[in-house]
Amino acid sequence: MADPRGFLKVRQRETQPRRPVPVRIMDWKEVYEAQEKGVLKSQAGRCMDCGVPFCHQGCPLGNLIPEWNDLVWRDKGEEAMERLHATNNFPEFTGRLCPAPCEASCVLGINQPAVTIKQVEVSIVDQAFDNGWVTPLPPARLSGKTVAVVGSGPAGLAVAQQLTRVGHTVAVYERDDKIGGLLRYGIPDFKMEKEHVDRRLEQMKAEGTRFRTGVSVGTDVTWEQLRRRYDAVVVATGATVPRDLPIPGRELEGVHFAMDYLVPANRVVAGETVENQINAAGKHVVILGGGDTGADCLGTAHRHQAASVTTLAIGKQPSAERAAHQPWPTFPTLFEVASAHEEGGERTYLASTVEFVGENGKLTGVKVAETEFVDGKRLPKAGTERIIPADLVFLSLGFTGAEPAGITEQVHAEFDGRGNVARDGYYMTNTEGVFVAGDAGRGQSLIVWAIAEGRACAAAVDKFLMGSTILPAPVAPTDRAIAVL
C-alpha cells in the first residue's frame, strides 16, 4: 500500500491550483496548473489500501486506483502508467473531464475529504507522455477481419484502439474535418487543450487504426455499404440531438442550442475562420441549464467578454453535503463550483422560463417565474414573473438521443423509447454484425461510461468475429459487469 499512516498524517485534501481568474479569462489555455511533485505524492499517500476499495465500484472502468496511488507514492511513474492503462485507454481525457464518481466512493470519504484520485490519474498520464513512456502497441499479427467504427468520440476511439490491438483492421469514420467528436469541438480548450487528443491519435495511427474524416455515414456512404464492406460495424455517434424548449418566442433571433455556440468557438480557437460566429462580446447572456455544457457556455462567454451572464436552473439548488437518500458510496448530487462559475456570472435556481421576449424578431429578454411544485410537477408560480434582459440565450438542457442518420432505413436497426439505438446484452442491434456503444446506446452520459462501453463493446465484437476474446469487458449495457463473454 501507499504510506501506511498517510491518511492520518495528511488530512487535508489538496487539489491542483487554478490560474488566477483575471489571467485565465484572457486566453483559452487550461485552467489548471501542474501540481508540485511532493504534494502529489503526499496526496496519493492518503490512499488507505482499504480492505474493500469501493472506488473500484464507483468507476465504470474498474480502475486499479489503490495500486497506482501506491506506485505514485513510491516514485514508480512508468509502472503507475501501465496499471492505469490496463483499464483506461484515455486517462488524459477522464483525468480532466470526468466528475470522478470514484472519489464519491472513496472509503476515506466517510469521515475525511476523499483522496484526489482524478488529480493523481491525470498527473500519471501527463508524466508518461512527457517522458515518452506512452508508445504504440501494434498487434503481433492481423486477424484478417475488418471493422468500421462510426463516430470518433471517446466510445468510438476506445472501440477502435481495443480492436486494432487484437489484430483487426479498423477504420473510424467521422463526419467532421478532424477526429475527436465532442472532445474536439464540444469541450472548450480551457477544460482540455486539443494537444491531448492529437498525441493520443498519433499513437493510434502508429498502431494501425485508420481514420476517415469528412464522411457523413448515412449520406456520403450508406450504412448498408459499410455492412457489405466490413465484417462488423459499430455505431458510436453519440447522443447529439439537443433537447428543445418550445415556448413562446423560441423563433427569435438570439436563441440558440448550446452546441451552436460552443462548436464554432472551438473552431476559432483552433485557428479556423468561422463565418457568422455567435459571439457574446458586450452582450447580456442567459444560459438555460446548470450542467457541464452550461458551464462550458459560461466559461466561453467570459472569454468573449460578455456584459453579463446568468445561468437559470428550473430545480432547487443542490446541497453542499450528501442528502440522506444519497448515502456513501453512491454518487451524490451536490452543489459544485466549476472553474467557469469562479469566473463570474449569476446562478439562479427555481427559475422557470416562461417566454422569450423580443422586438422586431430579435431577442431582448427572458421572462422567468419562480418554480413551484404541484403534484410532483415543476410549474411557474403565477404572479412571480419578471424579465431578465438578454441578447443571447443558450439552451443547455441535455440531449434526447442519437441522430437517426438513416440507421433504421438502411440497416433496419431499431431505436428504443428513449431515442437510443436499441441493443442486446452484448451491444448488438437487432441487425447481426451491427453494434452500438456509448451515448448512442445508453443516452447522454459521462465520458468514463463512454470509454467503458467502448472497451466492453470491443470485446463483444471480437468474440462475434473470432468466437472468443481476450479483451476485458468492464460493463454491460445494463450497467452490470459481463462475467464471461
Short mmCIF file of C-alpha atoms in Angstrom, two decimals, residues 26 53 55 85 107 164 204 217 223 232 245 250 255 274 283 330 379 388 406 446 465:
data_model
loop_
_atom_site.label_atom_id
_atom_site.label_comp_id
_atom_site.label_asym_id
_atom_site.label_seq_id
_atom_site.Cartn_x
_atom_site.Cartn_y
_atom_site.Cartn_z
CA MET A 26 -7.87 36.40 -21.24
CA PRO A 53 -11.78 -0.48 -2.24
CA CYS A 55 -13.52 3.30 -5.59
CA HIS A 85 -3.62 1.97 -18.99
CA VAL A 107 -13.63 4.84 1.81
CA THR A 164 -6.81 -2.70 -33.53
CA MET A 204 -3.50 5.04 -32.54
CA VAL A 217 -22.40 7.94 -42.82
CA TRP A 223 -24.81 2.03 -43.51
CA ALA A 232 -18.68 -5.66 -38.30
CA LEU A 245 -37.72 24.39 -25.23
CA ARG A 250 -38.46 30.35 -29.46
CA VAL A 255 -31.97 31.88 -29.07
CA VAL A 274 -15.95 30.74 -38.98
CA LYS A 283 -23.88 41.13 -24.76
CA THR A 330 -23.38 6.41 -4.09
CA LEU A 379 -44.55 24.73 -12.76
CA ILE A 388 -34.18 39.32 -17.48
CA GLY A 406 -30.54 6.56 -41.89
CA LEU A 446 -20.26 10.53 -18.63
CA LEU A 465 -15.66 -12.16 -35.20
#
